[in-house]
Short mmCIF file of C-alpha atoms and ligand atoms in Angstrom, two decimals:
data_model
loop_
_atom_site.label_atom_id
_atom_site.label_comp_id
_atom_site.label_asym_id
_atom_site.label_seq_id
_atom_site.Cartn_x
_atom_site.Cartn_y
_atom_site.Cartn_z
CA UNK A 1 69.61 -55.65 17.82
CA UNK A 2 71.87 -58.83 18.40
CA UNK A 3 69.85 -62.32 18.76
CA UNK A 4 70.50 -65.26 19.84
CA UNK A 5 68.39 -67.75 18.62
CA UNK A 6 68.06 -71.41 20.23
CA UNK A 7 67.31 -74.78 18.55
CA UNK A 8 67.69 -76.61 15.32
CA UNK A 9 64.35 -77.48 13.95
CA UNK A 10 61.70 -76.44 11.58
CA UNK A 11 60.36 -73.69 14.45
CA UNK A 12 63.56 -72.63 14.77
CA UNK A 13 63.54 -71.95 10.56
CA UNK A 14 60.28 -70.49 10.51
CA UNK A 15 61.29 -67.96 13.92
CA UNK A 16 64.41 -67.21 12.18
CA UNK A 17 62.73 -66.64 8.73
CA UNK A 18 59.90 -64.00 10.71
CA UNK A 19 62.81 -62.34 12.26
CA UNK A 20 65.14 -62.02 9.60
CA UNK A 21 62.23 -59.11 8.20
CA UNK A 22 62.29 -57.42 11.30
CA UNK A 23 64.27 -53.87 10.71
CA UNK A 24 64.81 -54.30 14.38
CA UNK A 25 67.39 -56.80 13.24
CA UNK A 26 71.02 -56.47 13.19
CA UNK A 27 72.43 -60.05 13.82
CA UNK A 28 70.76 -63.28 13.89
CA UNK A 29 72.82 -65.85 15.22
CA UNK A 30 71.21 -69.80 15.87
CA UNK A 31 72.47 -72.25 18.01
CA UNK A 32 72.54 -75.02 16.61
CA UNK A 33 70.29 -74.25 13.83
CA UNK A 34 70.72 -76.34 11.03
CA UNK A 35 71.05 -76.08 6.76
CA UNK A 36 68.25 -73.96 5.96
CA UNK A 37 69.07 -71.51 9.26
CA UNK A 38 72.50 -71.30 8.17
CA UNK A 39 71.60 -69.44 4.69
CA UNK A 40 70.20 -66.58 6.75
CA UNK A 41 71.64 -66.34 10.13
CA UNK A 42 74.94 -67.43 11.80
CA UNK A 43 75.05 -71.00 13.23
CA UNK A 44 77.15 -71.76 16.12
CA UNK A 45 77.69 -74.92 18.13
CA UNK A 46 76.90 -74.43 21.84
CA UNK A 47 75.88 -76.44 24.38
CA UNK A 48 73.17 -75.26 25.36
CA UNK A 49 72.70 -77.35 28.89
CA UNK A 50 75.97 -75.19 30.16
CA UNK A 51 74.05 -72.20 31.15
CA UNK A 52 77.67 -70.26 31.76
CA UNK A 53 78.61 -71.26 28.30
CA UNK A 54 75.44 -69.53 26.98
CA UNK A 55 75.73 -66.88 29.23
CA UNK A 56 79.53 -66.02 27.99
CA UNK A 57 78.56 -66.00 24.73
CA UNK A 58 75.98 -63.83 24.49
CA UNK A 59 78.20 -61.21 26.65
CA UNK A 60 80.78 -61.91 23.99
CA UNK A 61 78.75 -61.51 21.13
CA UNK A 62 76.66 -58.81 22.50
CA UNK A 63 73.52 -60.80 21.98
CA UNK A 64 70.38 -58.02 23.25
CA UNK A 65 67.85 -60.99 23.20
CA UNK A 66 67.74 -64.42 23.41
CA UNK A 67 64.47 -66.51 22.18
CA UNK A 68 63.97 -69.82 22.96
CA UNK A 69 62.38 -72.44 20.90
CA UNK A 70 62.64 -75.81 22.65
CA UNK A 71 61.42 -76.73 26.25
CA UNK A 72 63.97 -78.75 27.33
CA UNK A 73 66.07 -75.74 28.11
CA UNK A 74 63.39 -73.38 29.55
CA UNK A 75 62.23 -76.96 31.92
CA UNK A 76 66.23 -76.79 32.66
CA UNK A 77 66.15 -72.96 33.89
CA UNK A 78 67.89 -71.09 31.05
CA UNK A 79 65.75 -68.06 30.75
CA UNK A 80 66.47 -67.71 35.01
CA UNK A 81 70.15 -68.07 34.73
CA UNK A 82 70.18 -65.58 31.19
CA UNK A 83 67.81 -62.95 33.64
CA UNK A 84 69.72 -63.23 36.49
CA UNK A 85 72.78 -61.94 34.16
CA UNK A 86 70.74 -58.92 32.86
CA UNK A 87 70.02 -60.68 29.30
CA UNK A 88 66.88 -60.31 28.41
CA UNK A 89 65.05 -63.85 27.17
CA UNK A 90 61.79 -64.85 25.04
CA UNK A 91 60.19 -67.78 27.27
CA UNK A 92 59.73 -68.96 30.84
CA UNK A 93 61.42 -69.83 34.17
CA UNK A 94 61.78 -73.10 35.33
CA UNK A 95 58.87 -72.56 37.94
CA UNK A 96 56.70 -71.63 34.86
CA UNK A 97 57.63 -74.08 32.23
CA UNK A 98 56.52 -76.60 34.63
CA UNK A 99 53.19 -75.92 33.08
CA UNK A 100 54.86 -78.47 30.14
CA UNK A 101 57.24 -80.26 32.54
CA UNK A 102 55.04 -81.54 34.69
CA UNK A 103 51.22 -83.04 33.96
CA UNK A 104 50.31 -83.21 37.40
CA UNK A 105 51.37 -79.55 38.31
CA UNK A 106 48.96 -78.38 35.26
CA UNK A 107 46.32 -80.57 36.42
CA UNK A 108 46.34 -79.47 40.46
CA UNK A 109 46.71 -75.73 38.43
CA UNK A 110 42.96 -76.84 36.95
CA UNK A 111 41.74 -77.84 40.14
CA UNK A 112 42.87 -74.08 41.90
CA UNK A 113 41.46 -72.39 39.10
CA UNK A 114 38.24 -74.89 38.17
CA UNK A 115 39.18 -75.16 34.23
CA UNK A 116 37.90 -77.70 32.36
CA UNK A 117 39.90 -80.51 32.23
CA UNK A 118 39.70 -84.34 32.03
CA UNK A 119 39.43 -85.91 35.58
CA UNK A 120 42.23 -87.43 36.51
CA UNK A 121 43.93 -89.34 40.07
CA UNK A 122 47.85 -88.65 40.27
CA UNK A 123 50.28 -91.73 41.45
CA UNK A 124 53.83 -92.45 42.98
CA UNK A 125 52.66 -96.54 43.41
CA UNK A 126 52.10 -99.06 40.55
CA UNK A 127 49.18 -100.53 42.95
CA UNK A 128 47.35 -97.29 43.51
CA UNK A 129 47.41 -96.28 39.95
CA UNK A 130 46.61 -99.43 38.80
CA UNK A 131 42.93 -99.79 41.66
CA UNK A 132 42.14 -96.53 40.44
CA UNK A 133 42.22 -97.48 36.59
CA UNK A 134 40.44 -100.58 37.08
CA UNK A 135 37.62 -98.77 39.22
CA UNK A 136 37.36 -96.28 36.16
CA UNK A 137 37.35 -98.84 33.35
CA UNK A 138 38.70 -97.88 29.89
CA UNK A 139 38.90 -96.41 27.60
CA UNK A 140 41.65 -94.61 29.61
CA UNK A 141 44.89 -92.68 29.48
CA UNK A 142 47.86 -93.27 31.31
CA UNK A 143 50.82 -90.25 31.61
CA UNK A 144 54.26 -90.34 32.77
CA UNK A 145 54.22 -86.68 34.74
CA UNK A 146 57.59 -85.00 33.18
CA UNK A 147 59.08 -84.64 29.94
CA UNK A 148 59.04 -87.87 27.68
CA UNK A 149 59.61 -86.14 24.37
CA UNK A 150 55.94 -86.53 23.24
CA UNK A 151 56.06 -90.37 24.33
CA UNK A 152 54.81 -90.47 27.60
CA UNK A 153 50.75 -90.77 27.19
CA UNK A 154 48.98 -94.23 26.65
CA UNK A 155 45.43 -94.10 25.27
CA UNK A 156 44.10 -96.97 26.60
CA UNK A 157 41.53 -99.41 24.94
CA UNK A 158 42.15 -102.01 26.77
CA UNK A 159 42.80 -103.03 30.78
CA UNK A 160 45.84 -105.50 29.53
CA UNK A 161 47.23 -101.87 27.80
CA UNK A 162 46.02 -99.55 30.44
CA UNK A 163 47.92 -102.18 33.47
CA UNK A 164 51.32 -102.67 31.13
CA UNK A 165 51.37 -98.59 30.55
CA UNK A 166 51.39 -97.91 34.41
CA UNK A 167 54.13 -100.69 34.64
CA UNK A 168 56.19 -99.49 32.37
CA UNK A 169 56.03 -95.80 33.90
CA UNK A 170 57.07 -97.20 37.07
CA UNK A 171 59.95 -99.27 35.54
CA UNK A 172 61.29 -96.59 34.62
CA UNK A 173 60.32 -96.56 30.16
CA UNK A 174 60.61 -92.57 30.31
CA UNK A 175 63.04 -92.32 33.28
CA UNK A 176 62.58 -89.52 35.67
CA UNK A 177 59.67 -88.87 33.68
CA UNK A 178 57.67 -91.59 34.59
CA UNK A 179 58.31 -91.53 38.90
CA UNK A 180 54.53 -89.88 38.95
CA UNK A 181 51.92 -91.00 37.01
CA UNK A 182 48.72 -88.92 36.15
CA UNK A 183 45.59 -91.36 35.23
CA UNK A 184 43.12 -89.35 33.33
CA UNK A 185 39.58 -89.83 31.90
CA UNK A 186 39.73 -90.21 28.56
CA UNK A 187 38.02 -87.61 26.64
CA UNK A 188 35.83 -87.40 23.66
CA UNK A 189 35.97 -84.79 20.46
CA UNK A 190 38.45 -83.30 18.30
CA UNK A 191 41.43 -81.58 18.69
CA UNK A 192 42.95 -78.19 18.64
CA UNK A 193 45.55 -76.28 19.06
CA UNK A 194 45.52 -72.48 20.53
CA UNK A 195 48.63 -69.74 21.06
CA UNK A 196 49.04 -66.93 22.71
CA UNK A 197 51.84 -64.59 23.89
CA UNK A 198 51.80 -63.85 27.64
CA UNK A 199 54.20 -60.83 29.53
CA UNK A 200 53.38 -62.46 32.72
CA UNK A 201 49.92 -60.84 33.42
CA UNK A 202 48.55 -59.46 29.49
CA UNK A 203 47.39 -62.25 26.70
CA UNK A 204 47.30 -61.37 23.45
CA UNK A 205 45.58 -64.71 21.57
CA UNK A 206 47.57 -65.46 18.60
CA UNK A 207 45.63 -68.14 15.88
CA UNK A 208 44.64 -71.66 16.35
CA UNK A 209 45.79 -74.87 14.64
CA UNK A 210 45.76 -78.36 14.28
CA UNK A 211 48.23 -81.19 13.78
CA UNK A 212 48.54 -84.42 12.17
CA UNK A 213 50.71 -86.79 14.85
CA UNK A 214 50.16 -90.10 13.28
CA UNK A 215 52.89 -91.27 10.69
CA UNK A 216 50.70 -92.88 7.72
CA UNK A 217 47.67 -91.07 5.81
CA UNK A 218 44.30 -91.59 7.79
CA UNK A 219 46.01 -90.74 10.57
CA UNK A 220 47.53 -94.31 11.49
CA UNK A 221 50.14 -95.76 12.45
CA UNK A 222 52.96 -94.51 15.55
CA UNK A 223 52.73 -91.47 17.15
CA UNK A 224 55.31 -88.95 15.76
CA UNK A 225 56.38 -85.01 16.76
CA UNK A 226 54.09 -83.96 14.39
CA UNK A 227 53.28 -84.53 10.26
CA UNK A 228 51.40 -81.37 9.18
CA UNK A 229 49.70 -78.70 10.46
CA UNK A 230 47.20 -76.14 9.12
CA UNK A 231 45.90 -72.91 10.51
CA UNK A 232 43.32 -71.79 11.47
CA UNK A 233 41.73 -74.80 13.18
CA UNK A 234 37.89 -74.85 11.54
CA UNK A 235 36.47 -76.43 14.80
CA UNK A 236 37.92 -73.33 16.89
CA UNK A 237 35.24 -70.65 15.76
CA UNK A 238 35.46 -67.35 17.36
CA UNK A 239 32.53 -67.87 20.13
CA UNK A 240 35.07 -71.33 20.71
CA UNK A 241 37.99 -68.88 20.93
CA UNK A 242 36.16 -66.83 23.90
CA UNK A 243 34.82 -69.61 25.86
CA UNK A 244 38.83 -70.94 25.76
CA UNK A 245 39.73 -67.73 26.72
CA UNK A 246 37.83 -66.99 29.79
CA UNK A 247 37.35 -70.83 30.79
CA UNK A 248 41.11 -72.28 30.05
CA UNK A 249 43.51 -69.34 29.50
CA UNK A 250 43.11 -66.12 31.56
CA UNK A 251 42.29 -68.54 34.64
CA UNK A 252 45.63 -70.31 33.81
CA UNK A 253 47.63 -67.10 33.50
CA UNK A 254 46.28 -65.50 36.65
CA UNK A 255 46.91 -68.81 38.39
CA UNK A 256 50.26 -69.10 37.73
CA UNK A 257 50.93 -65.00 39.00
CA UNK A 258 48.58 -65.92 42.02
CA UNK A 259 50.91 -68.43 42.26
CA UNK A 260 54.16 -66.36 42.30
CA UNK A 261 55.35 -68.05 39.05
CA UNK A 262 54.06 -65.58 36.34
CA UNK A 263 54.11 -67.21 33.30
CA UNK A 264 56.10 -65.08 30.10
CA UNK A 265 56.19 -66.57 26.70
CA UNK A 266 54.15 -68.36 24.01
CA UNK A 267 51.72 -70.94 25.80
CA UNK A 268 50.63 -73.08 23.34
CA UNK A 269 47.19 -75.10 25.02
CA UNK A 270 46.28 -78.33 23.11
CA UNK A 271 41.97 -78.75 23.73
CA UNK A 272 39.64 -81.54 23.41
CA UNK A 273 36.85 -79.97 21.39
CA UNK A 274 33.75 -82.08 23.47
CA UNK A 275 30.11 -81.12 23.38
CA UNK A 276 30.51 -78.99 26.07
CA UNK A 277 33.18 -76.52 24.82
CA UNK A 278 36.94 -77.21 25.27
CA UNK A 279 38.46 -78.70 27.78
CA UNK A 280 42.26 -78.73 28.25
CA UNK A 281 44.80 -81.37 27.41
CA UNK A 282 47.97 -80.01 27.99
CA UNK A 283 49.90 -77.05 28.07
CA UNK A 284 53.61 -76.67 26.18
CA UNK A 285 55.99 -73.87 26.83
CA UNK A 286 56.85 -73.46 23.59
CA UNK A 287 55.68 -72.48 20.02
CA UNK A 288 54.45 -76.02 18.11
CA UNK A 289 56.94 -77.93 15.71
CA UNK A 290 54.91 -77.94 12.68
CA UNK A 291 52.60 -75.44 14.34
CA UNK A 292 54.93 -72.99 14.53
CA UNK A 293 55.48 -72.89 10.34
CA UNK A 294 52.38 -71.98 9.70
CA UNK A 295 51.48 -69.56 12.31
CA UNK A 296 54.48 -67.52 10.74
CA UNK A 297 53.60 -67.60 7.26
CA UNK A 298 50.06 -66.10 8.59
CA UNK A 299 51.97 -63.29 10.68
CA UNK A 300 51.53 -60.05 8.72
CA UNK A 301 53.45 -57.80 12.10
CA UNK A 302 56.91 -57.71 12.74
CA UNK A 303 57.40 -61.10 15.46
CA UNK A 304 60.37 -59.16 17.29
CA UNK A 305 58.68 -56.15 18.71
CA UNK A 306 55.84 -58.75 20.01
CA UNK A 307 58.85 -61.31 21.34
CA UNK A 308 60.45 -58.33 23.35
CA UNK A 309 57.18 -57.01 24.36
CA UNK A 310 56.17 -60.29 26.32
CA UNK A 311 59.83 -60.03 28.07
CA UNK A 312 59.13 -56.57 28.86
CA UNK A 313 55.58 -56.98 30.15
CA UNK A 314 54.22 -54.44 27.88
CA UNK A 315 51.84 -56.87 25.45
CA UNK A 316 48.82 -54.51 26.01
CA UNK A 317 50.60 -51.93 23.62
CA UNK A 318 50.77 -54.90 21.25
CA UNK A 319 48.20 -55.87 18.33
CA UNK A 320 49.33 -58.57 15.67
CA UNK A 321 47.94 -58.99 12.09
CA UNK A 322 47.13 -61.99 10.12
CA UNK A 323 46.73 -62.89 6.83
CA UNK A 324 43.26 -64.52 6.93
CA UNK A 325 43.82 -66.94 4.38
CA UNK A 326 45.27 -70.47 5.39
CA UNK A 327 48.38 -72.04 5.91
CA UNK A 328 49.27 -75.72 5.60
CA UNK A 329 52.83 -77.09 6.28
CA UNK A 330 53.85 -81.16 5.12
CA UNK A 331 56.59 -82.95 7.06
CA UNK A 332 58.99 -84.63 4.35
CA UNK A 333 60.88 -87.43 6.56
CA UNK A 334 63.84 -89.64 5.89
CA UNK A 335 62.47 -93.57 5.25
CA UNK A 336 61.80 -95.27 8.30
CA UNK A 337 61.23 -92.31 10.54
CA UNK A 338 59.38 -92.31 13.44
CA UNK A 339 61.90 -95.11 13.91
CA UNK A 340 65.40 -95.81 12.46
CA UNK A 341 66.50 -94.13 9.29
CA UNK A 342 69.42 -93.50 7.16
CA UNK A 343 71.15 -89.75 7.25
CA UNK A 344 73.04 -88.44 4.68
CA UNK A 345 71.17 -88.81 1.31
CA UNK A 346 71.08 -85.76 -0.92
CA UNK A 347 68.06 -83.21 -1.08
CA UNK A 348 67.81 -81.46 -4.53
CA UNK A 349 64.96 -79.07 -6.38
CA UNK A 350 64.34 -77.17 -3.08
CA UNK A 351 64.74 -73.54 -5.70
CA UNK A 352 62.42 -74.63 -7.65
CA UNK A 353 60.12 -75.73 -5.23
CA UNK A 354 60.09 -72.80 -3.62
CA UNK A 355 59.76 -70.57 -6.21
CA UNK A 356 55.95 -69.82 -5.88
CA UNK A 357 55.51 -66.76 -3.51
CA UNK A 358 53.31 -68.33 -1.37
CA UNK A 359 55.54 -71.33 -0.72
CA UNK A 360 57.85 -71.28 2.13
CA UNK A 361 60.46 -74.22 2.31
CA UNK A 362 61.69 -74.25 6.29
CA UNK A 363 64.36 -77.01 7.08
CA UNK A 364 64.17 -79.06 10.17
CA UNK A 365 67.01 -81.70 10.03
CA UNK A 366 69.77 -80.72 7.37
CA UNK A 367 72.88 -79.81 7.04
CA UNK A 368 74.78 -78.16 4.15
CA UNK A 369 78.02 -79.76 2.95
CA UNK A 370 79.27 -78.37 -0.26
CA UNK A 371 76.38 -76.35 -1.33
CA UNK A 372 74.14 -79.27 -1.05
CA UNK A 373 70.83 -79.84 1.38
CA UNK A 374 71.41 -83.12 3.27
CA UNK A 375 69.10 -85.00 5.30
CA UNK A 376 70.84 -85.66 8.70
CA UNK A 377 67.27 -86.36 10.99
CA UNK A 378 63.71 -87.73 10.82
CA UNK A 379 61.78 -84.93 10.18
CA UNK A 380 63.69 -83.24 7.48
CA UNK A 381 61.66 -80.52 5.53
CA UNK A 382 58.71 -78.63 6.14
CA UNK A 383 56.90 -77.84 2.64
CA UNK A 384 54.63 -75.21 3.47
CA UNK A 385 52.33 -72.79 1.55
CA UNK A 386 49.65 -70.33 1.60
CA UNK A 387 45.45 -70.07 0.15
CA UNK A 388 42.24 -69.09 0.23
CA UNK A 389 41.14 -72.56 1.29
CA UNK A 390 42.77 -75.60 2.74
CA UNK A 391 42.27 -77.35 -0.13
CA UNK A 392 44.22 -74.79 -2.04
CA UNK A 393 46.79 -74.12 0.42
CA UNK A 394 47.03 -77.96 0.07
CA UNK A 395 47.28 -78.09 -2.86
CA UNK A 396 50.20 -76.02 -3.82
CA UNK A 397 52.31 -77.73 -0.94
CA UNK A 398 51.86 -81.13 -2.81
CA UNK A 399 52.88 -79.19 -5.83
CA UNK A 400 55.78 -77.62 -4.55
CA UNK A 401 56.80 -81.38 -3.19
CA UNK A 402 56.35 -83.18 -6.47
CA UNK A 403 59.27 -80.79 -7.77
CA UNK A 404 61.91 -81.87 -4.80
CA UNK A 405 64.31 -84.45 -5.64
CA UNK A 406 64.53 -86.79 -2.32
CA UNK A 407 64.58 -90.55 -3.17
CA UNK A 408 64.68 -91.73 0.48
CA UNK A 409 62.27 -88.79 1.97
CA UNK A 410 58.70 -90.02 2.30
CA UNK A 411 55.56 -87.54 3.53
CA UNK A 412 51.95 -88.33 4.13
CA UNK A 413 49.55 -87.02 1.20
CA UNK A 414 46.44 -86.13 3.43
CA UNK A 415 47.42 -83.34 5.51
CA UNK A 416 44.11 -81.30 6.31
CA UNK A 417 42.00 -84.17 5.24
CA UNK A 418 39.84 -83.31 8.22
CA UNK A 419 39.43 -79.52 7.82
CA UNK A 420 38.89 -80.19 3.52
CA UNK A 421 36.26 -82.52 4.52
CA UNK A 422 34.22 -79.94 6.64
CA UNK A 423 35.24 -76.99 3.68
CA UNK A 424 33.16 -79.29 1.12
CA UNK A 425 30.11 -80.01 3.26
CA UNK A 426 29.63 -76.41 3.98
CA UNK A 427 30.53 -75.52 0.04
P1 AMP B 501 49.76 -84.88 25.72
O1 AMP B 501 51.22 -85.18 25.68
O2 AMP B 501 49.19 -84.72 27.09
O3 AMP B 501 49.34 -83.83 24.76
O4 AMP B 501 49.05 -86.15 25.05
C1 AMP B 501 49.38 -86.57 23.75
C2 AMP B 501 48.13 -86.94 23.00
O5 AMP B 501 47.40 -87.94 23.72
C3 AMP B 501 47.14 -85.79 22.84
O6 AMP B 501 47.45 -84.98 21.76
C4 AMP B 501 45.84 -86.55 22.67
O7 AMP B 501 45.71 -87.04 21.35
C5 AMP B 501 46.02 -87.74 23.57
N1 AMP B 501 45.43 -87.45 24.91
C6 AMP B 501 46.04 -86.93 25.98
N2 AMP B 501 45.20 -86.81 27.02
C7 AMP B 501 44.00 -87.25 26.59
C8 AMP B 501 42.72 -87.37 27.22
N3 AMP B 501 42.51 -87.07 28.49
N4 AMP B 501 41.70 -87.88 26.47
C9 AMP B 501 41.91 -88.26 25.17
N5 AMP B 501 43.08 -88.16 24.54
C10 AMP B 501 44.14 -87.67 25.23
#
């Protein structure tokens, strides 16, 4: 089987590295992928927002399947236009990947179905928005309704930051983005991730994990796509698993067929973990980026038969197994990142880094020029390994890290700080 592969980051690695093992596979090809794709699939440019570009290509290469990682091009309508040509695509139509385009189409989704969900008023006027906030008090958190690349939500401590948020929706910070604004109670616990694979009607729950967003260790500084992850989440036990299942997810998925928008694809749901069981945050379209890296290094199953299952609608003859130990992935970054940084230094040691067996090295922004890794975006590497504990799997990331050669690449040294805390209190 031909695939076509979309997007150029550390998901895309960690998708391409699952599939790669797949005896399904005959050709991988990635667009754009990036240096560490390129060593095991073909990378081709494309422009992927020219949907008849796409579309020619994968008739001219013969491509069978085409997965998906980002949003932006599901939001955009790809998987329609590749359907509507007979290709058959992992991920879902525009209609349904407004469950991640749009906050206030997920939220009046929560109100059909009564899931749990942070209470919220939804505004096209600075005025309204702003009487409703003050009448709620703070803390409080302001979204821009679309797609503003992870920037778009203001928790709000204060009124002054609350007032200045809604402003700077409505002037327009996060463009089309920001024309509706959702004002939502701001809610109280910790936070998980959960994934599962849906055909459009079947669910089959993948793992849970969490994410470190914050740039610096303690989990401060600016907001960033993501630092580290680790799976499984220890907060999401299995009686927390059920209650999201039958409270959040299956209400969700038969709300979106009720709805004539069937949703196919990986939903990933981000929780609040209160004292009253999880409530939803948000839903993305897409597998995580770091989440994504360690949810494949738990995979035992083949990913492709699963991927082409949930186009085909046939995920009840599906069961995936996972390694039940952890997984912990660290975001190297260049200097700088999450705002301006250099590109082009020189990455050496990844071999040797790598060379435990339960260390996986998945690139995110390099290229390769003359045999050598170079860093050419902010989130660069994602140094990821296996154990039997966080602390372990933790462990050997840091020690795979200390033997890569990156003078201008910085990383945080307290991923899973959290989940090690609550592994020694119960040891
Ligand atoms: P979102 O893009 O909706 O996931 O929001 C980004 C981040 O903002 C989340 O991961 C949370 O940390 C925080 N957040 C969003 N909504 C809420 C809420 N209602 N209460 C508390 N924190 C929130």
């Amino acid at each position: 089987m031909n695939i076509l592969l979309i997007g150029s980051g550390g998901r895309e690695h960690a998708l391409a590295w699952s599939l790669t093992a797949s005896p399904l596979l005959t050709r991988l090809v990635c667009a754009p992928g990036n240096g560490g794709i390129s060593r095991i699939a073909d990378c081709v440019s494309l422009d992927i927002s020219n949907h008849e570009a796409v579309i020619g290509f994968c008739k001219d290469e013969k491509i069978d399947f085409v997965i998906v990682g980002p949003e932006a091009p599901l939001v955009a309508g790809l998987a329609d236009d590749l359907n509507a040509q007979g290709i058959k695509v992992f991920g879902p139509s525009r209609a349904a990947a407004q469950l991640e385009g749009s906050k206030a189409f997920t939220k009046a989704l929560c109100d059909r179905k009564n899931i749990p969900t942070a209470a919220y008023g939804q505004f096209t006027d600075a005025e309204a928005a702003k009487a409703y906030t003050r009448e709620q008090g703070v803390p409080i958190v302001i979204k821009a309704d679309g797609l503003a690349a992870g920037k778009g939500v203001t928790v709000a401590e204060t009124m002054d930051q609350a007032l200045d948020a809604i402003d700077d929706c409505f002037a327009g910070k996060f463009g089309d983005a920001g024309a509706e604004v959702v004002v939502e109670e701001c809610l109280v616990g910790e936070e998980a991730s959960f994934f599962v694979l849906c055909d459009g009607k079947n669910v089959l729950p993948l793992v849970t994990a969490q994410d470190h967003k914050r740039v610096y260790d303690g989990d401060e500084g600016p907001n960033t796509g993501g630092m580290g992850a680790y799976s499984p989440a220890p907060v999401m036990s299995e009686a927390m698993c059920t209650q999201a299942m039958e409270e959040i997810i299956l209400p969700s998925v038969e709300g979106m067929a009720e709805a004539g928008m069937p949703y196919k694809g990986v939903l990933y749901a981000g929780f609040m973990i209160t004292e009253t069981g999880p409530k939803l945050i948000e839903y993305n379209v897409r597998f995580g980026d770091p989440e994504c890296q360690v949810l494949m290094m738990r995979l035992k199953s083949d990913l492709l038969p699963a991927l082409l299952a949930t186009a085909d609608g046939i995920l009840n003859h599906v069961d995936l197994r996972w390694h039940d130990d952890v997984a912990l992935t660290v975001v190297m970054a260049a200097e700088g990142y999450p705002g301006s940084y250099e590109k082009g230094s020189i990455i050496s040691g990844l071999e040797d880094a790598a060379s435990d067996d339960l260390v996986e090295i998945f690139h995110a922004g390099t290229a390769l020029e003359d045999g050598q890794v170079i860093a050419t975006g902010g989130r660069v590497l994602n140094v990821t390994a296996r154990g039997q504990t966080v602390r372990e799997a933790q462990e050997r990331a840091y020690a795979a890290i200390a033997r890569i050669d990156w003078a201008q690449g910085f990383c945080r040294s307290d991923i899973g700080w959290r989940a090690i805390e609550r592994e020694e209190q119960a040891a």
